[in-house]
Structures are given as C-alpha cells and as structure tokens.
Amino acid sequence: MLALEPGATDVGPVAEVVAAGGVVVLSGAGISTESGIPDYRGETGSLRTHTPMTYGDFQGSEEARQRYWARSHLGWRTIARAAPNDGHRAVAALQARGYLSGIITQNVDGLHQAAGARDVIELHGNLDRIICLDCGTTSAREVLDRRLRAANQAFTAEATRINPDGDVELPDDVVRTFRVVPCTVCGGVLKPDVVFFGENVPKSRVERCYQLVDDANAVLVLGSSLTVMSGFRFVRHAAKAGTPVLIVNQGLTRGDPYAMYRVNLPLGRALTELLEETTGPSHA
C-alpha cells in the first residue's frame, strides 16, 4: 500500500498502477482548464463569483430560462472553439494503449472525445445536445445556435468570463433583450442535455459507472475536487471494495482520505509524464 502524500509531484507510483491495466478514469473540470475552460472550485474557480443555474429555477421560471439561454448562447461558442489539451490527449493515448477499462467524465465539453477517446460516459451530459422537456426530442446544439442567431440578430453582447457550465456573465438589461426559441416539434421548453445543479443523473448512467468501477483494478481521478456527490460516490464505492484510488489534482479533494496516492500537479504536465513513464506491453 502506497502512502498518501498530499503534495506529491512524482507520478511514478501512479504510472506503476496504470501500467497494470484495468484502470477507470474519473475526470473533472480541472482537466479542461488548460483548454481555457475554468473549473468551479480551484484558485480561480467560478463558484467564487458565479452561481450555476439550478434545475428548479430553469424549469420553473421563464425569466431564468431567458437568462440562461442569453448567457449560454455566448458561452457555448467559447466551449465549441475549445481544443483538447495535453491532458485529454494523454488520456486518449492511455486508452488506445489498452491501459484504461473506462472513462467517466463529469465535464460537459466533449474534449475527451475530441482528443480521440472512445466510449466516454458523460456523467453530466454534453452541451452539444439539446433536449425538449415536454416531448423529449433531442437535437444538435448547432441547430439551436442557428435558430437563436436568427431570432437575435440585434444581440451584440460579447462574452467575458466563461464558466464550466457554458454560460457567461451578462447585465440584466442585456439579458432582457434576448429571445428564447421553443421546440420545433411541440413548442415546448428546450434545455441543454446536461445535468443541472439539483437534478439527478439518469439511473441507467449511474449503474453503468458503478459497473465499470466494480470491474476496475484501480480508479484514477483527474482534475476533480470530488465535492459533488455524483462523482464522489464512485470513489467511495471503490475504496469500500478495496479498489485502489489514485488522484491527480491541483489542491485538496474530498476523496483524499480514500486515496492511496495523490499527485498535486497541473493535469497537462502530470498526464504527459504519466504517459511517458507508463511501461510494459500494450494491453490493447
């Protein structure tokens, strides 16, 4: 059993575990910060100045939906332009070499897939998809973006600070000029196909994650403070079953008491070093 070192910068012990294969990755917002998308709880985390939209507010208030879509309309363009960084590419490479048995991400930016990762379980959904709360029809975000542009040709606001959930800060008077469009099928309420704060992750998705964790030789947490229960429960579940938990994150995490080893480094650097240090034959 490796000793937990909160300030460790040596990825060697993590590489030894990864090289044995059967590792499930659980990633959070910290892996995307080097792509220009801030996290929620780091040193510059947006929760210090920003309260994310809750499901109850979105569902129950037309004004809340107008505020969300005005801000998200601008923010999504930044998310859509974001490119994978070294951390995403390293995860995809580790998967291609056969060391990973699964990838679970709490992120909604699609950057793991853009880097070449396959079969990623998007725990909280993806901003690229839209769902109608009334009829359940799903559609591409690009389609909604074109409709919103057409309905708001005079909307000239510019994004300043982007948040992990894809919205930006806008003054109320600007928000009030924004027109929201309805579902083209039933005229119902459109929502990004992501799990808002206060909303439950679909049960079938949770069960798939538990199965991956049950079958894993180790769980590797990347860039998550594990403050939210939706991801933390898998770490706690793994530790209870005696499955090693390793964490790479800048700053303390809720999962530290369950980890056998933790690295405190930027994700791009740490995962590049991890990829370089991973030795042995491919498990693909």
XYZ file of N, CA, C and O in Angstrom, residues 9-20 25 31 85-100 115 220 222 248 263 265-283:
216
model
N 4.655 15.164 -6.149
C 4.778 15.588 -7.546
C 5.368 14.480 -8.411
O 5.636 14.702 -9.590
N 5.574 13.325 -7.837
C 6.126 12.177 -8.566
C 4.974 11.321 -9.083
O 4.208 10.761 -8.301
N 4.852 11.209 -10.410
C 3.767 10.414 -10.975
C 4.149 8.945 -11.115
O 3.323 8.132 -11.544
N 5.375 8.592 -10.740
C 5.842 7.218 -10.892
C 4.934 6.179 -10.265
O 4.582 5.181 -10.920
N 4.521 6.356 -9.000
C 3.638 5.366 -8.386
C 2.302 5.213 -9.118
O 1.734 4.127 -9.174
N 1.793 6.314 -9.680
C 0.557 6.236 -10.456
C 0.804 5.456 -11.747
O -0.007 4.622 -12.156
N 1.948 5.710 -12.382
C 2.290 5.014 -13.620
C 2.382 3.507 -13.398
O 1.977 2.721 -14.262
N 2.906 3.104 -12.239
C 3.010 1.671 -11.944
C 1.643 1.017 -11.910
O 1.446 -0.086 -12.429
N 0.678 1.693 -11.301
C -0.676 1.151 -11.217
C -1.332 1.130 -12.602
O -1.967 0.149 -12.997
N -1.175 2.237 -13.338
C -1.782 2.328 -14.668
C -1.203 1.264 -15.606
O -1.923 0.660 -16.409
N 0.085 1.012 -15.489
C 0.740 0.041 -16.366
C 0.188 -1.371 -16.198
O 0.313 -2.204 -17.094
N -0.434 -1.632 -15.054
C -1.026 -2.950 -14.826
C -2.365 -3.108 -15.542
O -2.891 -4.219 -15.662
N -10.851 5.890 -15.430
C -10.600 7.312 -15.225
C -11.901 8.006 -14.854
O -12.949 7.757 -15.463
N -9.266 19.073 -15.670
C -8.531 18.598 -16.843
C -8.767 19.514 -18.043
O -8.017 19.464 -19.029
N -6.400 19.525 -24.706
C -5.039 19.849 -24.289
C -4.231 18.566 -24.068
O -4.711 17.459 -24.337
N -3.011 18.734 -23.552
C -2.139 17.578 -23.367
C -2.752 16.526 -22.446
O -2.533 15.328 -22.618
N -3.522 16.972 -21.457
C -4.157 16.033 -20.541
C -5.170 15.148 -21.244
O -5.180 13.925 -21.063
N -6.045 15.764 -22.054
C -7.017 14.982 -22.815
C -6.325 14.008 -23.769
O -6.732 12.849 -23.902
N -5.281 14.499 -24.421
C -4.576 13.638 -25.383
C -3.888 12.473 -24.685
O -3.848 11.346 -25.215
N -3.355 12.703 -23.483
C -2.700 11.626 -22.743
C -3.710 10.560 -22.334
O -3.430 9.357 -22.420
N -4.894 10.981 -21.902
C -5.932 10.015 -21.531
C -6.325 9.168 -22.744
O -6.446 7.940 -22.652
N -6.500 9.827 -23.891
C -6.854 9.085 -25.110
C -5.750 8.105 -25.489
O -6.023 6.972 -25.922
N -4.488 8.519 -25.309
C -3.365 7.641 -25.635
C -3.297 6.452 -24.686
O -3.036 5.309 -25.110
N -3.554 6.688 -23.407
C -3.563 5.589 -22.436
C -4.672 4.589 -22.770
O -4.491 3.376 -22.646
N -5.815 5.111 -23.204
C -6.900 4.219 -23.604
C -6.522 3.423 -24.852
O -6.751 2.212 -24.931
N -5.915 4.103 -25.835
C -5.517 3.434 -27.075
C -4.489 2.338 -26.821
O -4.463 1.316 -27.524
N -3.659 2.525 -25.810
C -2.644 1.528 -25.469
C -3.210 0.401 -24.613
O -2.505 -0.559 -24.294
N -4.482 0.526 -24.242
C -5.152 -0.567 -23.549
C -5.073 -0.541 -22.044
O -5.462 -1.515 -21.384
N -4.598 0.557 -21.458
C -4.448 0.603 -20.009
C -5.748 0.955 -19.284
O -5.882 0.677 -18.096
N -6.679 1.593 -20.001
C -7.920 2.046 -19.376
C -9.080 1.134 -19.741
O -9.267 0.789 -20.910
N -10.290 14.547 -28.375
C -8.892 14.105 -28.331
C -8.730 12.671 -28.826
O -7.597 12.182 -28.939
N -8.692 6.156 -11.255
C -7.792 7.296 -11.359
C -8.614 8.568 -11.528
O -9.257 8.770 -12.557
N -8.956 12.503 -12.094
C -8.172 13.519 -12.770
C -8.895 14.867 -12.743
O -9.950 15.029 -13.352
N -5.043 12.748 -9.222
C -4.162 13.788 -9.747
C -4.997 15.058 -9.817
O -5.946 15.148 -10.602
N -1.278 13.085 -6.507
C -0.294 13.955 -7.136
C -0.874 15.356 -7.234
O -2.009 15.538 -7.686
N -0.249 18.349 -9.211
C 0.394 18.952 -10.380
C -0.671 19.409 -11.372
O -1.789 18.884 -11.375
N -0.333 20.359 -12.265
C -1.230 20.659 -13.381
C -1.468 19.390 -14.192
O -0.551 18.586 -14.391
N -2.681 19.212 -14.678
C -3.045 17.953 -15.328
C -2.273 17.684 -16.610
O -1.895 16.540 -16.880
N -2.057 18.714 -17.426
C -1.335 18.500 -18.683
C 0.057 17.957 -18.440
O 0.476 16.968 -19.064
N 0.770 18.585 -17.522
C 2.125 18.130 -17.199
C 2.109 16.740 -16.580
O 2.873 15.854 -16.983
N 1.250 16.537 -15.586
C 1.218 15.264 -14.871
C 0.885 14.101 -15.802
O 1.522 13.037 -15.753
N -0.101 14.296 -16.673
C -0.530 13.191 -17.531
C 0.461 12.935 -18.663
O 0.603 11.796 -19.121
N 1.139 13.969 -19.118
C 2.203 13.763 -20.104
C 3.325 12.932 -19.493
O 3.829 11.987 -20.112
N 3.721 13.270 -18.265
C 4.741 12.490 -17.571
C 4.260 11.069 -17.307
O 5.026 10.101 -17.439
N 2.998 10.930 -16.930
C 2.433 9.607 -16.671
C 2.486 8.745 -17.921
O 2.868 7.565 -17.867
N 2.130 9.329 -19.053
C 2.161 8.586 -20.310
C 3.586 8.146 -20.638
O 3.818 7.011 -21.077
N 4.544 9.043 -20.410
C 5.942 8.727 -20.699
C 6.480 7.635 -19.776
O 7.298 6.805 -20.182
N 6.008 7.624 -18.530
C 6.532 6.671 -17.559
C 5.821 5.325 -17.576
O 6.284 4.366 -16.968
N 4.683 5.289 -18.243
C 3.958 4.023 -18.308
C 4.733 3.060 -19.198
O 4.986 3.340 -20.359
N 5.107 1.957 -18.627
C 5.940 0.991 -19.345
C 5.236 -0.340 -19.454
O 4.184 -0.567 -18.895
N 5.876 -1.274 -20.168
C 5.328 -2.610 -20.312
C 4.577 -2.743 -21.614
O 4.321 -1.766 -22.348
N 4.191 -3.951 -21.989
C 3.494 -4.189 -23.252
C 2.119 -3.582 -23.271
O 1.481 -3.403 -22.221
N 1.670 -3.243 -24.453
C 0.328 -2.691 -24.609
C -0.698 -3.726 -24.185
O -0.540 -4.918 -24.412
N -1.797 -3.236 -23.575
C -2.869 -4.123 -23.165
C -4.004 -4.121 -24.181
O -5.062 -4.698 -23.925
